[in-house]
PDB file of C-alpha atoms and ligand atoms in Angstrom:
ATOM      1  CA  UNK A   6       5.504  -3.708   6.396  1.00 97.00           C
ATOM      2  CA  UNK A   7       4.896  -3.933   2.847  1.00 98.00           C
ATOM      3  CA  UNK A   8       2.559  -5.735   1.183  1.00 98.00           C
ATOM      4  CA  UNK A   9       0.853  -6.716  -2.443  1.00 98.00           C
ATOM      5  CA  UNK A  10      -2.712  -7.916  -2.183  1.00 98.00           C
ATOM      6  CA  UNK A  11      -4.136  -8.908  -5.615  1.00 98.00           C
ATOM      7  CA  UNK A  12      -7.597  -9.950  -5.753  1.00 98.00           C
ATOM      8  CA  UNK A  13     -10.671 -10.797  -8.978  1.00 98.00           C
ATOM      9  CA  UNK A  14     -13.923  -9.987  -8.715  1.00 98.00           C
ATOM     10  CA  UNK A  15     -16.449  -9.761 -11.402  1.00 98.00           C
ATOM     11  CA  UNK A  16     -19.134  -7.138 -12.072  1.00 97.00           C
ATOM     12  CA  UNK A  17     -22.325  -7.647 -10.998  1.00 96.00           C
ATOM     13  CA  UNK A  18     -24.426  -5.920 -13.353  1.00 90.00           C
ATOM     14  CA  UNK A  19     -23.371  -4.226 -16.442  1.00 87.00           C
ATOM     15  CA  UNK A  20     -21.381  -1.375 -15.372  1.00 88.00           C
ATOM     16  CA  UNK A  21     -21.436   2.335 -17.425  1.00 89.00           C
ATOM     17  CA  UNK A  22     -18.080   4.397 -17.817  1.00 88.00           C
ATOM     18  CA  UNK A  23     -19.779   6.397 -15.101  1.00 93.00           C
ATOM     19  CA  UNK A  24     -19.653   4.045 -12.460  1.00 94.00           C
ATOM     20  CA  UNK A  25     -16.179   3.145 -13.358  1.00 94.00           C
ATOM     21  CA  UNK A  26     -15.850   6.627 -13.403  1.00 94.00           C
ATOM     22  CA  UNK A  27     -16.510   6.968 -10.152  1.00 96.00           C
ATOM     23  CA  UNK A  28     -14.486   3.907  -8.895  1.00 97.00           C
ATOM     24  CA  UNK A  29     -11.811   5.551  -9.965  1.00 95.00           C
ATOM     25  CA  UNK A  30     -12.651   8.866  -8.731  1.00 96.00           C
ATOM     26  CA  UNK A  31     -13.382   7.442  -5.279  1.00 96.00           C
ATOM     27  CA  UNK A  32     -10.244   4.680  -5.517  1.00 97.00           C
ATOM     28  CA  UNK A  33      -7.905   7.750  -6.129  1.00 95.00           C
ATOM     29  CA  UNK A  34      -8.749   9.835  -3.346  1.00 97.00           C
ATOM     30  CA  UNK A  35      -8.860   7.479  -0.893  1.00 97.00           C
ATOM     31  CA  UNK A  36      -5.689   5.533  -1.607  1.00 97.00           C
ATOM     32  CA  UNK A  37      -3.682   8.834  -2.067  1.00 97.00           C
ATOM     33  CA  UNK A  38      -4.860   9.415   1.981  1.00 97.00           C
ATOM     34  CA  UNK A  39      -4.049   6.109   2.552  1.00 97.00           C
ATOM     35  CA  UNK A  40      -0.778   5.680   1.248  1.00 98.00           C
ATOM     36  CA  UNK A  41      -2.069   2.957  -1.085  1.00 98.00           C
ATOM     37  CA  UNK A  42      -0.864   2.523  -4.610  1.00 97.00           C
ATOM     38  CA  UNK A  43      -1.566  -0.025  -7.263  1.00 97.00           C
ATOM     39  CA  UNK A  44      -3.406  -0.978 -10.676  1.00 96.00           C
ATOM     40  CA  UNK A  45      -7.180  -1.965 -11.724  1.00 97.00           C
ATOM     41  CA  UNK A  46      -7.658  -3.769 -14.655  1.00 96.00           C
ATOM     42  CA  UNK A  47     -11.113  -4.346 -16.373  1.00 95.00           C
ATOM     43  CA  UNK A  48     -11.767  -7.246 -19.189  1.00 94.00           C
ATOM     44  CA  UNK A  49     -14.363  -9.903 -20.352  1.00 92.00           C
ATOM     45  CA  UNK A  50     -16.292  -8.680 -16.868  1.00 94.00           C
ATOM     46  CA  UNK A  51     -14.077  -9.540 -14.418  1.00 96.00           C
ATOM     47  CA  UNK A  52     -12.235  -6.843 -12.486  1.00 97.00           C
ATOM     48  CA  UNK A  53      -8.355  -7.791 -11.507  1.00 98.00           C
ATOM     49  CA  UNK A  54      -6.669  -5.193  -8.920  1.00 98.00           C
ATOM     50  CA  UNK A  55      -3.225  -4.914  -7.081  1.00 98.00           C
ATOM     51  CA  UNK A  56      -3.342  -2.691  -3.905  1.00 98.00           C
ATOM     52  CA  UNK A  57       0.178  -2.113  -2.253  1.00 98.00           C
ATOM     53  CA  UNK A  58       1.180  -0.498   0.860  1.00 98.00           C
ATOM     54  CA  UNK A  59       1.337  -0.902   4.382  1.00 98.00           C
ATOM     55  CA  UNK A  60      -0.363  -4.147   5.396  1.00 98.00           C
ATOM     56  CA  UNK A  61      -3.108  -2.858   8.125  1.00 98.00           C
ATOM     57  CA  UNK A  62      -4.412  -0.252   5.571  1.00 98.00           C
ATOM     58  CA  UNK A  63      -4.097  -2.256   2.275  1.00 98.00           C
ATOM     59  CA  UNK A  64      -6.404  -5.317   4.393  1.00 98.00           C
ATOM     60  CA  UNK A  65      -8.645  -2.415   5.655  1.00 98.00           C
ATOM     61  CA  UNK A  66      -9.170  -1.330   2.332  1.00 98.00           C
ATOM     62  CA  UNK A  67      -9.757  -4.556   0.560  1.00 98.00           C
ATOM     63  CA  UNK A  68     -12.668  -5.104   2.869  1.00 98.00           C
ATOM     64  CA  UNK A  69     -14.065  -1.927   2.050  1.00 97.00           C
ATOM     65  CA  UNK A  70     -13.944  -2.704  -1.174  1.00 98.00           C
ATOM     66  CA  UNK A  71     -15.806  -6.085  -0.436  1.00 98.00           C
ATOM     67  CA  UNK A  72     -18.616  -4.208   0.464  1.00 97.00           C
ATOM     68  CA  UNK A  73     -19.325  -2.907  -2.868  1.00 97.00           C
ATOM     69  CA  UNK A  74     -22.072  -4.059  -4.443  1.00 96.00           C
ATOM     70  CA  UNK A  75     -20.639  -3.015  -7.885  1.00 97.00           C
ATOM     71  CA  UNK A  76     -18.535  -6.729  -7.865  1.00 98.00           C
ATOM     72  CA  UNK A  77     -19.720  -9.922  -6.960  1.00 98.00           C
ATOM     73  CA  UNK A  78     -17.193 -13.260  -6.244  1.00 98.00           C
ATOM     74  CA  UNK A  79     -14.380 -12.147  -4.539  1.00 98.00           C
ATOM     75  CA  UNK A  80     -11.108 -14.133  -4.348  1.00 98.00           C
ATOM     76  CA  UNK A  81      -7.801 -13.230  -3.156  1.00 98.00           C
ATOM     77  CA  UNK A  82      -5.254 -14.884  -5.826  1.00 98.00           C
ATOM     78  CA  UNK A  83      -1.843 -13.488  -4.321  1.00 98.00           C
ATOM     79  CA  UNK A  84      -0.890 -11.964  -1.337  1.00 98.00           C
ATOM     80  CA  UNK A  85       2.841 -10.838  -0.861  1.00 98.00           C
ATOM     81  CA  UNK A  86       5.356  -9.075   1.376  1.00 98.00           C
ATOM     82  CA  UNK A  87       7.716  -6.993  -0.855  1.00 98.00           C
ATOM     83  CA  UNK A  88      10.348  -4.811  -0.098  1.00 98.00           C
ATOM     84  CA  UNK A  89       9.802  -2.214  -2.353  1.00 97.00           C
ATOM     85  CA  UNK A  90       6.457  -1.079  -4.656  1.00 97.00           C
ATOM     86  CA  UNK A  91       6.017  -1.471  -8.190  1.00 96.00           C
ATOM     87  CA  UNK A  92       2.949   1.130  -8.566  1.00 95.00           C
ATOM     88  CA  UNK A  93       4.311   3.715  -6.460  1.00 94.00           C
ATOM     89  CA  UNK A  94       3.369   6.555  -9.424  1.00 91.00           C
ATOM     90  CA  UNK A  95      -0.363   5.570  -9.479  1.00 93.00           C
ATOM     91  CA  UNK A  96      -2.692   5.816  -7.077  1.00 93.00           C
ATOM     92  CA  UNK A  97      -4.933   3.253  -8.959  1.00 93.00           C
ATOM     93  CA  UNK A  98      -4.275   2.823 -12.819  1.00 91.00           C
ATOM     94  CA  UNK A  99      -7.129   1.540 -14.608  1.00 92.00           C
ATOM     95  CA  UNK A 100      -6.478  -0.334 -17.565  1.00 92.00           C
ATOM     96  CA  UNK A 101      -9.388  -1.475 -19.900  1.00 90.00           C
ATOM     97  CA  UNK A 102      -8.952  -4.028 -22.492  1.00 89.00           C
ATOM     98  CA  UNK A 103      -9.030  -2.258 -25.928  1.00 85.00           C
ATOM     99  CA  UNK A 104      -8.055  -3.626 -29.320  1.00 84.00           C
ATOM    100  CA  UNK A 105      -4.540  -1.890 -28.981  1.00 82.00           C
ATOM    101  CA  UNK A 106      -3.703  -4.137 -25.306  1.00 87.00           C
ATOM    102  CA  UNK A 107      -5.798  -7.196 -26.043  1.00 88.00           C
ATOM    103  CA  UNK A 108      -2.577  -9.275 -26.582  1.00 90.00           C
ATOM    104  CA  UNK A 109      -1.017  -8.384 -22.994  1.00 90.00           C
ATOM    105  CA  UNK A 110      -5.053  -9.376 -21.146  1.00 91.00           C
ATOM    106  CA  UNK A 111      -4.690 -12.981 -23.129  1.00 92.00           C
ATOM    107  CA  UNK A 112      -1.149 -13.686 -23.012  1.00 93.00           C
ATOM    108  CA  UNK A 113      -1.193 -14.832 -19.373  1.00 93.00           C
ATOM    109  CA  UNK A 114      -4.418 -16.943 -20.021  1.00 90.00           C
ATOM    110  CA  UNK A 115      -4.651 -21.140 -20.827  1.00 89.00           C
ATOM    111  CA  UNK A 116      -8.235 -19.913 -22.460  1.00 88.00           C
ATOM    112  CA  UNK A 117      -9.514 -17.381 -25.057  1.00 87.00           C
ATOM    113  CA  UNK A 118     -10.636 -15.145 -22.284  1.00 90.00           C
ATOM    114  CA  UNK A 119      -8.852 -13.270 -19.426  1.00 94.00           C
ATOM    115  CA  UNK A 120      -9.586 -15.496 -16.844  1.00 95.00           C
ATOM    116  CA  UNK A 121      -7.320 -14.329 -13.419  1.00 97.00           C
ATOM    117  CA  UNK A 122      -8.929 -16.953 -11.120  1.00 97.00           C
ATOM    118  CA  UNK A 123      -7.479 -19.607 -12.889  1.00 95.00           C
ATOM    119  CA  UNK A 124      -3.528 -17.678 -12.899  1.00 96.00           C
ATOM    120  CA  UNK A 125      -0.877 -18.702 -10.524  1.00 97.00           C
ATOM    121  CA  UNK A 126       1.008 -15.939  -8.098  1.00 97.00           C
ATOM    122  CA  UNK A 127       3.670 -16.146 -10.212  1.00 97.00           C
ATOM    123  CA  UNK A 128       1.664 -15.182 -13.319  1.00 97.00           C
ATOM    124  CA  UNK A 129      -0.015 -12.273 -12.254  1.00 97.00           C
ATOM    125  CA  UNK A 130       3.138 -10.905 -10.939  1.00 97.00           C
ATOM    126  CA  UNK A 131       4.741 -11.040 -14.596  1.00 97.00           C
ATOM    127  CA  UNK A 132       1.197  -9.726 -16.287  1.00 96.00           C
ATOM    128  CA  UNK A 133       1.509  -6.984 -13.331  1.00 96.00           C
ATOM    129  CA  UNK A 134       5.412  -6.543 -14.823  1.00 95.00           C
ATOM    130  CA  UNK A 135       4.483  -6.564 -18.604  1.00 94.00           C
ATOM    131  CA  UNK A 136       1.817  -3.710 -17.955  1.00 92.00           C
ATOM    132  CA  UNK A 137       4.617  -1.690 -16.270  1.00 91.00           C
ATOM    133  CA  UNK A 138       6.984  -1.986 -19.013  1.00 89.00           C
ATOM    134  CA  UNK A 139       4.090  -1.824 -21.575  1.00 85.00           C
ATOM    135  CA  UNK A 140       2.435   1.916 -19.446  1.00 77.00           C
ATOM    136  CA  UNK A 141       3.557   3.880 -22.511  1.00 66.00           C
ATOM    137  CA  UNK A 142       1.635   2.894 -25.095  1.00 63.00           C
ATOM    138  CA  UNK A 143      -1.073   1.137 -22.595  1.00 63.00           C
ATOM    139  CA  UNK A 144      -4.410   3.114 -22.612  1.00 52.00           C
ATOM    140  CA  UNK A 145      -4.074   4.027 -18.533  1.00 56.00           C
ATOM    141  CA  UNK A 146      -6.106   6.613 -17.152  1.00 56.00           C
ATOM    142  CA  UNK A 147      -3.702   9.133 -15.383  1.00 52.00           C
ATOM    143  CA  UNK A 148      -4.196   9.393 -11.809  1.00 54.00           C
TER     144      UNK A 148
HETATM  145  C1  FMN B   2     -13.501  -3.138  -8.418  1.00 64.41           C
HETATM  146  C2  FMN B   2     -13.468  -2.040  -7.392  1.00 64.41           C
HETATM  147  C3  FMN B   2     -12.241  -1.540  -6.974  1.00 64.41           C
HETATM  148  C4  FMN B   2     -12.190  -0.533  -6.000  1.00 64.41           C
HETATM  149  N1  FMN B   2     -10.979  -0.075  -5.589  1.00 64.41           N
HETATM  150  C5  FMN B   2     -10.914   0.830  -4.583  1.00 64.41           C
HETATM  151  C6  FMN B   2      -9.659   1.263  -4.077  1.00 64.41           C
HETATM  152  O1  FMN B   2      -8.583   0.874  -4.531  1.00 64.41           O
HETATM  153  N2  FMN B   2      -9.666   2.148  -3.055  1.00 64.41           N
HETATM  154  C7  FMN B   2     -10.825   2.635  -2.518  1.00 64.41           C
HETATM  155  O2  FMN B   2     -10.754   3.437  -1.589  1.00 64.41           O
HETATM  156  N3  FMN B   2     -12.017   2.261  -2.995  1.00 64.41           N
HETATM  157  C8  FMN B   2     -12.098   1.373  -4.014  1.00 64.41           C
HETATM  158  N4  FMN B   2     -13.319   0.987  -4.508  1.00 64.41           N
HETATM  159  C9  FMN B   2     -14.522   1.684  -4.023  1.00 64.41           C
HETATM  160  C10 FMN B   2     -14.954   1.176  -2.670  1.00 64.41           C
HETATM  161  O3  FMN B   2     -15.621  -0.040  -2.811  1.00 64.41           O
HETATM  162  C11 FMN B   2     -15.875   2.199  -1.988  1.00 64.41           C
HETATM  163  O4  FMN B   2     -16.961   2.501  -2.842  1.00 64.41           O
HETATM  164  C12 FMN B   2     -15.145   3.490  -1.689  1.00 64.41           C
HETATM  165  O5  FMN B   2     -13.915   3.254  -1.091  1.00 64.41           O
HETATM  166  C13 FMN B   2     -16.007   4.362  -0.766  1.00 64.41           C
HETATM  167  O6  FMN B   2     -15.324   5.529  -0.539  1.00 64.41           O
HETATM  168  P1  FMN B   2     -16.055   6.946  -0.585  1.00 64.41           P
HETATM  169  O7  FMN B   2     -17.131   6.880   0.456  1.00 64.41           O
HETATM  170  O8  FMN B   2     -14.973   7.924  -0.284  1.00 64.41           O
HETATM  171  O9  FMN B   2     -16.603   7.124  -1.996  1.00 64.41           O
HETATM  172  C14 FMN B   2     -13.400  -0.015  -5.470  1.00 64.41           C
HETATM  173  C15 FMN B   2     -14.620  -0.534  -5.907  1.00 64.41           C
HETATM  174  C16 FMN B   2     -14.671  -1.537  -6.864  1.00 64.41           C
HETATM  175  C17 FMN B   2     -15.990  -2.074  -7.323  1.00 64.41           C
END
């Protein structure tokens, strides 16, 4: 069965381009064995992701991502059966706020920062949808 599981976190110590670097690195491999797919956005310290796949391995994932000592304050906003994916090109996308995107991170947000814990279901599933539509011009790292 497949599911979306969308969860914040934030940093928990100012983080270099290497360790995202690595994240990624690490994210990639892993979730291209797995059969995992899905996005990882970074802004204003607080990490957002969407993992997507079969629902055993995307749960077994997320807690081995809970182990990581890179992100503090975990909380699962959404958690979804679908019937079909909506990352199924990237392995995990990371998108960075930048002055070019910083319209789509604050668009979804009641305050003057990207704030995810405080976003319904609903609204992360249409910021999820603008980034998709928006991939072209977004600064993504390829996967
Ligand atoms: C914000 C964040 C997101 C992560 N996302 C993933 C992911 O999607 N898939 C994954 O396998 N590891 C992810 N990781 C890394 C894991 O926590 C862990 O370091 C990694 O899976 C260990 O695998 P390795 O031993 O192959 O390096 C993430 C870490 C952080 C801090």
């Amino acid at each position: 069965m497949l599911v979306q599981l969308t969860y914040a976190s934030r940093v928990s110590r100012t983080l270099g381009s290497t360790d995202i670097k690595d994240i990624l690195r690490s994210s990639q491999e892993n979730n291209k064995a797995d059969g995992v797919t899905g996005a990882l956005c970074l802004s204003d310290g607080i990490f957002l992701q969407i993992l997507e796949g079969d629902r055993t391995v995307v749960n077994r994932v997320y807690h081995r991502i809970l182990n990581d000592a890179r992100h503090k304050d975990p909380a699962i906003l959404d958690y979804r059966e679908v019937t079909a994916r909506s990352f199924s090109e990237w392995s995990m996308g990371l998108i960075t706020r930048s002055d070019e995107n910083r319209q789509l991170f604050l668009k979804y947000s009641s305050t003057a920062n990207f704030d995810p814990y405080s976003m319904s279901g609903e609204t992360l599933s249409a910021f999820f949808q603008d980034i998709l539509n928006n991939v072209r011009w977004l600064r993504k790292t390829p996967d």
